[in-house]
Coordinates of C-alpha atoms in Angstrom, one line a residue:
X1 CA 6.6 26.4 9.9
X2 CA 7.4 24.2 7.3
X3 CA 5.2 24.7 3.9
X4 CA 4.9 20.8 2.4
X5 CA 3.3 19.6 -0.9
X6 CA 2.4 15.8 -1.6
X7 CA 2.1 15.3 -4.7
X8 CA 0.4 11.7 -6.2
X9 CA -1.3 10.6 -9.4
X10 CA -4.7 10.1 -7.5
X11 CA -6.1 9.7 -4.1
X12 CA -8.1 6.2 -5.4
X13 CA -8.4 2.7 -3.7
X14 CA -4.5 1.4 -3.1
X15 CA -2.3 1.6 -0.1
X16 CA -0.2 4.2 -0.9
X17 CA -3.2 6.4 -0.9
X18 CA -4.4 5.5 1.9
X19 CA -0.8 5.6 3.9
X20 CA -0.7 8.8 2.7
X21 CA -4.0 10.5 4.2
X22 CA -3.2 9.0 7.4
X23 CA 0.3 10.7 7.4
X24 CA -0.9 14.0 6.3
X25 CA -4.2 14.1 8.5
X26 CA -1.7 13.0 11.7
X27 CA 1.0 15.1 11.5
X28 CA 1.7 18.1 13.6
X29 CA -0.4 21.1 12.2
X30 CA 1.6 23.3 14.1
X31 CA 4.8 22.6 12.3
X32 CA 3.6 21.8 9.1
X33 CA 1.1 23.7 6.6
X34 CA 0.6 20.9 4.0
X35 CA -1.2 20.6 0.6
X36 CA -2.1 17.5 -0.8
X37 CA -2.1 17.4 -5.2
X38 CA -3.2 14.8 -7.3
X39 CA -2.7 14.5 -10.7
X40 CA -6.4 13.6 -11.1
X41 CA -9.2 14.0 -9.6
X42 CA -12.0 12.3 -7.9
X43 CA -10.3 9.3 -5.5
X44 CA -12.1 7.9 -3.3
X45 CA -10.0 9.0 -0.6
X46 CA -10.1 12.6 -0.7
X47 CA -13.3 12.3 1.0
X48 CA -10.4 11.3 4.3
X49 CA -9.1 14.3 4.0
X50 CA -8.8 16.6 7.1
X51 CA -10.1 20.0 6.9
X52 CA -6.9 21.4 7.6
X53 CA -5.1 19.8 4.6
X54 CA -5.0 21.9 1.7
X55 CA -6.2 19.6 -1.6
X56 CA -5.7 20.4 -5.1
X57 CA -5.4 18.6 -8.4
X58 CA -4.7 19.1 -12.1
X59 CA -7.2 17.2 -14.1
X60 CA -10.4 16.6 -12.7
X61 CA -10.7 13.5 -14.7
X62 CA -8.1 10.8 -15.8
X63 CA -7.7 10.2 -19.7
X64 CA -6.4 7.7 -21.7
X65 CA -2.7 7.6 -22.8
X66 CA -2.4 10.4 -20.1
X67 CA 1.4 8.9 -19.3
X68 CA 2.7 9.2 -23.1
X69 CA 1.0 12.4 -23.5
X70 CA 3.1 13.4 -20.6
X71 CA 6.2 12.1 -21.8
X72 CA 6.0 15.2 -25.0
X73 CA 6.8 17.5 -22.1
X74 CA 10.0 18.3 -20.5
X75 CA 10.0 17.9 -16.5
X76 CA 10.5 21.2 -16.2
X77 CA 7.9 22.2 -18.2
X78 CA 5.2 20.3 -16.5
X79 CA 6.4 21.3 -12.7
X80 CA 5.8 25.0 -14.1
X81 CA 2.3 23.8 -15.2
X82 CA 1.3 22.3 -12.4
X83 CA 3.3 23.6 -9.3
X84 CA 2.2 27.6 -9.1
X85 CA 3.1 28.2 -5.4
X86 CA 6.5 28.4 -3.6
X87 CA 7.0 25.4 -1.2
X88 CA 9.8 24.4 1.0
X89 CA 9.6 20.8 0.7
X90 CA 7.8 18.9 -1.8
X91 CA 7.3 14.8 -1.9
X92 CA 6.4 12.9 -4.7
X93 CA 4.5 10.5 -3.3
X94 CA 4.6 7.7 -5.8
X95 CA 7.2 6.8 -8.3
X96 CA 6.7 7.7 -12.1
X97 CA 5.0 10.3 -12.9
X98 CA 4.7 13.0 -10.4
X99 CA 8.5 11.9 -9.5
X100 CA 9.4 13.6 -13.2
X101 CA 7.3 16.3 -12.3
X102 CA 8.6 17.1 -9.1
X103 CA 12.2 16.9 -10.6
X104 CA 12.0 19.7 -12.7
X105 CA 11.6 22.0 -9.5
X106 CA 14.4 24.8 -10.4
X107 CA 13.8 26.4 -6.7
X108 CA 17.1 25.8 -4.8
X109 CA 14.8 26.6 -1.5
X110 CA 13.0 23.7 -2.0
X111 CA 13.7 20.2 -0.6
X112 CA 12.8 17.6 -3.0
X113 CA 12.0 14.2 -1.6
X114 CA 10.4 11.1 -3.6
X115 CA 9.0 8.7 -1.7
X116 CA 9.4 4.8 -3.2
X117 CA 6.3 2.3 -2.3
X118 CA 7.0 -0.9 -4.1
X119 CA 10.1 -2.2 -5.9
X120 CA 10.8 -2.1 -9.5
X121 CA 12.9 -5.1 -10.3
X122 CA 14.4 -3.5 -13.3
X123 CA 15.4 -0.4 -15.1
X124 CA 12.5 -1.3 -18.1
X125 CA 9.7 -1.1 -15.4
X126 CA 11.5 1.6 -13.2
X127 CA 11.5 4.1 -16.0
X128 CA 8.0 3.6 -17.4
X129 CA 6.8 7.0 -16.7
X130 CA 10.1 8.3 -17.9
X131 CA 11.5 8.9 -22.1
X132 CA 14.2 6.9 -21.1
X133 CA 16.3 4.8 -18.0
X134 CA 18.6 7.8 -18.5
X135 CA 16.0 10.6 -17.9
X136 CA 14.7 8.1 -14.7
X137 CA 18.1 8.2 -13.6
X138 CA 19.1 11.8 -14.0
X139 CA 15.6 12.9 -12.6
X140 CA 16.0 10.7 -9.2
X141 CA 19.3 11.9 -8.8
X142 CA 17.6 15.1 -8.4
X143 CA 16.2 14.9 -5.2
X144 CA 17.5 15.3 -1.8
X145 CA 16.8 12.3 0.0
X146 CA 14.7 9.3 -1.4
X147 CA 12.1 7.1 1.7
X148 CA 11.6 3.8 1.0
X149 CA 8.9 2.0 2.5
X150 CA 11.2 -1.2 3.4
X151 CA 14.2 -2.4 3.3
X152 CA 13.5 -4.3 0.3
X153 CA 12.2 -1.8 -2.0
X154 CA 15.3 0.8 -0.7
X155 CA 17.9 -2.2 -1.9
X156 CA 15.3 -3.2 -5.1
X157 CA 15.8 0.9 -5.9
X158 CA 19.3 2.0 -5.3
X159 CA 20.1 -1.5 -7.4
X160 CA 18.9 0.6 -10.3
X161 CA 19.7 4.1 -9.7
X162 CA 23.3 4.1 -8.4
X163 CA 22.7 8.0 -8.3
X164 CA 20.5 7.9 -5.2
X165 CA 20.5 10.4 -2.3
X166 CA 19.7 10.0 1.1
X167 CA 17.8 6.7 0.8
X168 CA 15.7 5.8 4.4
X169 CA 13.6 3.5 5.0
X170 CA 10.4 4.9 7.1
X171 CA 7.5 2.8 7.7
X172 CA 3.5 3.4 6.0
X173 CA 1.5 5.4 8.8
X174 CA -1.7 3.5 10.2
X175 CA -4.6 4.9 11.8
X176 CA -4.2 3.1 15.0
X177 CA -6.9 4.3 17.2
X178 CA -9.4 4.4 14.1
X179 CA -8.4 1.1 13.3
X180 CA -9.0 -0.4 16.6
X181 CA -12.4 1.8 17.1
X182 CA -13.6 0.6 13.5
X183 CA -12.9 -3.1 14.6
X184 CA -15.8 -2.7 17.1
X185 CA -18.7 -2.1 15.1
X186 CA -21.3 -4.5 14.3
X187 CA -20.9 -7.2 11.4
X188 CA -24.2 -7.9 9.4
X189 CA -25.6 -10.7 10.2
X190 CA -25.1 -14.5 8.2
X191 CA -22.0 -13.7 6.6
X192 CA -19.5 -15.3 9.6
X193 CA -19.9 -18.8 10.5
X194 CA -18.3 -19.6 13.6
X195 CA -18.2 -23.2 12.3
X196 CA -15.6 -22.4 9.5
X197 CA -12.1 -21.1 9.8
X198 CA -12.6 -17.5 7.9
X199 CA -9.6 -16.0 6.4
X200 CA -9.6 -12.4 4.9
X201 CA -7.9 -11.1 1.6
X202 CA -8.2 -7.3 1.6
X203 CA -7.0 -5.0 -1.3
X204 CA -7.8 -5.5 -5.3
X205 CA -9.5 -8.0 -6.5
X206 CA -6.6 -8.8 -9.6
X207 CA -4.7 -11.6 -10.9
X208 CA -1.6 -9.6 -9.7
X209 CA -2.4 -10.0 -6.3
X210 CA -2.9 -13.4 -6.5
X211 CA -6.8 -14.1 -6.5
X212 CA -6.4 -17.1 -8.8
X213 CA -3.7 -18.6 -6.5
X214 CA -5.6 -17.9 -3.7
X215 CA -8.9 -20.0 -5.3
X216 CA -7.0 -22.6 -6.9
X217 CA -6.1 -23.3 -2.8
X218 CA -8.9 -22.8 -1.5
X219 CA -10.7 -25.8 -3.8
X220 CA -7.7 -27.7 -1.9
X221 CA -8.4 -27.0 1.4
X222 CA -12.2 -27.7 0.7
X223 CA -11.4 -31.0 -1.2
X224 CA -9.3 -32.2 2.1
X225 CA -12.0 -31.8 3.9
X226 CA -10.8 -28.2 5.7
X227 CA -14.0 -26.5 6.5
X228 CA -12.3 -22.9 5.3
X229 CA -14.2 -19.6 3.9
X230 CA -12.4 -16.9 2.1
X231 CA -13.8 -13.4 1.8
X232 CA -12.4 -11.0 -0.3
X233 CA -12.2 -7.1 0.8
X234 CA -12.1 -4.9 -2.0
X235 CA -12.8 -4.6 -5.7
X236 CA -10.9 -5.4 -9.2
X237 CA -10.1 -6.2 -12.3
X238 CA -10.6 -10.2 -11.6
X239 CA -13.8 -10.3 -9.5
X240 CA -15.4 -11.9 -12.2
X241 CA -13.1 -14.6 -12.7
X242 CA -13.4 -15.5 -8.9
X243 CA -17.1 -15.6 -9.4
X244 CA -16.7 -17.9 -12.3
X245 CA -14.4 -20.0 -10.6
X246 CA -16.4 -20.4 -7.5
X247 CA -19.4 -21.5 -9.4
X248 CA -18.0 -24.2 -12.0
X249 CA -16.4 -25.7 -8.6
X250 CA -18.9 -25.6 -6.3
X251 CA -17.2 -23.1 -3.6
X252 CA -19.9 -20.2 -3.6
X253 CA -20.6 -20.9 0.1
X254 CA -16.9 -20.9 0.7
X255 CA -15.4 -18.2 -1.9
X256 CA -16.8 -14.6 -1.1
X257 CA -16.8 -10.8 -2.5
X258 CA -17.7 -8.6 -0.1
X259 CA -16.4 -5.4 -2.3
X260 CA -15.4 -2.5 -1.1
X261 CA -15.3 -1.7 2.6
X262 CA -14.8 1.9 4.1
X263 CA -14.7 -0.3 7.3
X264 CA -12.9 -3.5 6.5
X265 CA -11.6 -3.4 9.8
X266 CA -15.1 -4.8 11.7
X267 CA -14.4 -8.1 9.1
X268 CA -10.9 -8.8 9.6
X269 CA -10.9 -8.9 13.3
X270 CA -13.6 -11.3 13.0
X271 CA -11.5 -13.3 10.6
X272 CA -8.8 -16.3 11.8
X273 CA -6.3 -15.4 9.4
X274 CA -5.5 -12.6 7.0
X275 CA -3.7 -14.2 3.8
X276 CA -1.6 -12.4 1.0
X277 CA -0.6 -14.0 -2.2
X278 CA 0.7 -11.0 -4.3
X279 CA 3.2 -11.1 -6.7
X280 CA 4.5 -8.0 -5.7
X281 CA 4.2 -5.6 -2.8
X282 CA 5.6 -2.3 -1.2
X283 CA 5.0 -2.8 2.3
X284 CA 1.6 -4.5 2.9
X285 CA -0.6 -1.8 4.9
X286 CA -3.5 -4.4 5.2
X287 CA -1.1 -6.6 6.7
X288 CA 0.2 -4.5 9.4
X289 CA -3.6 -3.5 9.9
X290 CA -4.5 -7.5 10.6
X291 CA -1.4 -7.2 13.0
X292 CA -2.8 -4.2 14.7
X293 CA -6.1 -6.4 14.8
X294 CA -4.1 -9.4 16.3
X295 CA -4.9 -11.7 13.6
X296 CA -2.7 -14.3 12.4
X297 CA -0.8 -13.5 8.6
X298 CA 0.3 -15.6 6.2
X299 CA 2.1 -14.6 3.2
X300 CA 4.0 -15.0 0.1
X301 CA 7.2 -13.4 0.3
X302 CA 7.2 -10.0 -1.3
X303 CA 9.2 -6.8 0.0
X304 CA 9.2 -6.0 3.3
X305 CA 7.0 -9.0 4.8
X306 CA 10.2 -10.6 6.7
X307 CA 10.9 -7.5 8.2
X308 CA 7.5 -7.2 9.3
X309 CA 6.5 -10.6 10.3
X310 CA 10.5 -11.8 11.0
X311 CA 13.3 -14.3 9.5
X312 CA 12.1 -16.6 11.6
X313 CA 8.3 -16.7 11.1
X314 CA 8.2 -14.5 14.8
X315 CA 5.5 -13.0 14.0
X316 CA 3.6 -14.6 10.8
X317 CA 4.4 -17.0 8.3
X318 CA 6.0 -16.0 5.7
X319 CA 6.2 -18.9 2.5
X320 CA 8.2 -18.8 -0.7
X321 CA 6.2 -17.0 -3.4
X322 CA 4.8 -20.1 -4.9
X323 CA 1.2 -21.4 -4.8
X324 CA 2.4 -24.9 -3.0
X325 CA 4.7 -23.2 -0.2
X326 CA 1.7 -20.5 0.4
X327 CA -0.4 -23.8 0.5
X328 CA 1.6 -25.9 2.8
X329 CA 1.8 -22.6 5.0
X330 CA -1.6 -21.9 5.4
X331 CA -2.7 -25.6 6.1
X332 CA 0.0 -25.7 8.8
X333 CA -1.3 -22.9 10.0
X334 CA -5.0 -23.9 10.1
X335 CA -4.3 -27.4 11.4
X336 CA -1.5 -27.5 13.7
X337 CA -2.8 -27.6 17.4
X338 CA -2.9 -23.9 19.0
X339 CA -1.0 -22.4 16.2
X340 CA -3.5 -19.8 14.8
X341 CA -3.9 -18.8 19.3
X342 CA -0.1 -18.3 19.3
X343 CA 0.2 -16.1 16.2
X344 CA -2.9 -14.2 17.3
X345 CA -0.7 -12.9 20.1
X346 CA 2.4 -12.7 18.2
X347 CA 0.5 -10.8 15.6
X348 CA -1.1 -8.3 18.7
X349 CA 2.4 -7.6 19.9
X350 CA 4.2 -7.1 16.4
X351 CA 1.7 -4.5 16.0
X352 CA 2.4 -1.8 18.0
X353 CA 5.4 -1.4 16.3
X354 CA 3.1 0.1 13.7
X355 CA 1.3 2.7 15.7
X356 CA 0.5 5.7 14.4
X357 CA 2.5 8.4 16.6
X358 CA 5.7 5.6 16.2
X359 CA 5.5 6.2 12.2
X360 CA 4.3 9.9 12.0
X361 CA 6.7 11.0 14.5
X362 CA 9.7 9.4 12.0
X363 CA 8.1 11.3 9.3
X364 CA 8.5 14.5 10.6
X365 CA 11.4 13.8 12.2
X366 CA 12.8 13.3 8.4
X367 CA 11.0 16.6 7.4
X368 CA 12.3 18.8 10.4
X369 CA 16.0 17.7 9.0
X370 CA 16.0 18.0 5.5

């Protein structure tokens, strides 16, 4: 049996967290005795945690400055701090911080493996966590094999470090079943109209993620006389400036917060499209959760969405990352004849690709071989 520690800053509302509760509570118990750290406690999705995963943390509450304050140590220093037990493999499970951490393992039993969800662009943002690029560098080139969570991210990554080992690209887990099961339950009452063509935005509610695009086209769509409704699934930063914006322009019936969702699924499926205007991605679990759904996506192009959705638009539309292509793509989507039917099945079939035994089983697969 193989003894595992994931290691993550917290276990709060993102997708990474959530990927990586679905990997650890799926994979084969029997094989694997695996420990889940944070960095910090109190995420909301510890509560997601099997019994059977192990959970521990450092801090039980995050402080301010806590990355420079980090920075006085020496990786080394800090894995002995915070890493008592002997483990074969452990994972960062996040670049940054609990990457340096895990790099100043000194066990030659162990396995290292960092695991890379969204890409960096440059050696300035891909060494925040770090003193320097060179301590970034020299600390990745520490571990034994490097997943990235696309194709994009892995090429966005190894363009920096040129040091990289073992770079793979293995897809975020999904909770298939759960997923589908979730989908089922009852939506409350007055918040659908059947009349309108609803599209869903699920994750944080911030600027970086494109809310303000996203308003700025919906008063578009409204003005032209499309009778669309937007409903945001999640919390953030920016919730307030949707608000505002809804109000001065008259699109409170039409621009929606619902918050934070332990079931968002039950809303999406009863949604026409799911729509994604990031600036930046990994590799979108709420879209390959609206595939799993079968409803239609349209997005911005960030990493890994043509390789989920296709070159050729096969299974979603994918638009320049501008406000006017995304635009252009959702209108074409919303009013050509039978579009949104065809990409509903499209989007149905794409989606098993994503199952959860499909993903899990590549992940330990990976492990078994390190």
């Amino acid at each position: 049996m193989k003894k595992i520690l994931f290691f993550i800053p917290n276990l709060s509302v993102g997708g990474a967290e959530k990927v990586l509760v679905n990997l650890v509570n799926n994979m084969d118990k029997s094989k694997f005795d695996i420990t889940v750290q944070t960095l910090f406690a109190g995420g909301i999705n510890e509560q997601f945690l099997n019994k059977d995963i192990k959970y521990k943390y450092c801090y039980k509450k995050t402080f301010k400055g806590n990355s420079q304050v980090l920075k006085l140590f020496s990786p080394k220093s800090l894995y002995k701090r915070f890493i008592k037990e002997h483990y074969d493999i452990i994972v960062s499970y996040l670049e940054g911080p609990t990457a340096r951490i895990v790099s100043g393992c000194t066990d030659k039993d162990t396995k290292l493996v960092s695991w890379i969800h969204i890409e960096q662009h440059n050696a300035q943002v891909a060494s925040y966590a770090f003193r320097n690029y060179e301590e970034a560098k020299r600390c990745y080139g520490r571990f034994d094999k490097t997943i990235c969570v696309s194709r994009y991210v892995l090429d966005d990554f190894t363009g920096i470090f040129d040091n990289i080992k073992n770079p793979e690209v293995l897809y975020n887990t999904n909770e298939t079943k759960e997923i589908l099961e979730k989908a089922n339950e009852q939506v409350e009452d007055g918040i659908f109209n059947e009349n309108e063509i609803k599209i869903c935005v699920v994750g944080k509610v911030h600027k970086r993620k494109g809310c303000d695009r996203i308003c700025r086209i919906q008063k578009r769509l409204i003005s032209e006389g499309i009778k669309s409704h937007i409903f945001f699934l999640g919390t953030g930063p920016d919730e307030e400036y949707v608000k505002k914006f809804a109000e001065e322009n008259g699109l409170e019936d039409t621009l929606t917060l619902l918050g934070y969702q332990t079931n968002p699924y039950k809303y999406v499926k009863k949604c026409d499209m799911f729509l994604c205007a990031s600036l930046s991605e990994g590799f979108s679990t709420a879209a390959t959760e609206a595939l799993i759904l079968g409803v239609p996506v349209v997005t911005v192009e960030v990493s890994g969405m043509k390789e989920m959705l296709g070159d050729n638009n096969e299974y979603g539309i994918v638009t320049d990352n501008d406000e006017e292509a995304l635009y252009a793509g959702i209108k074409r989507m919303i009013t050509s004849h039978g579009m949104l039917e065809d990409y509903a099945n499209r989007a149905k079939e794409r989606g098993k690709a994503f199952s959860t035994e499909k993903t899990v089983r590549a992940a330990e697969d990976m492990f078994l071989n390190l």
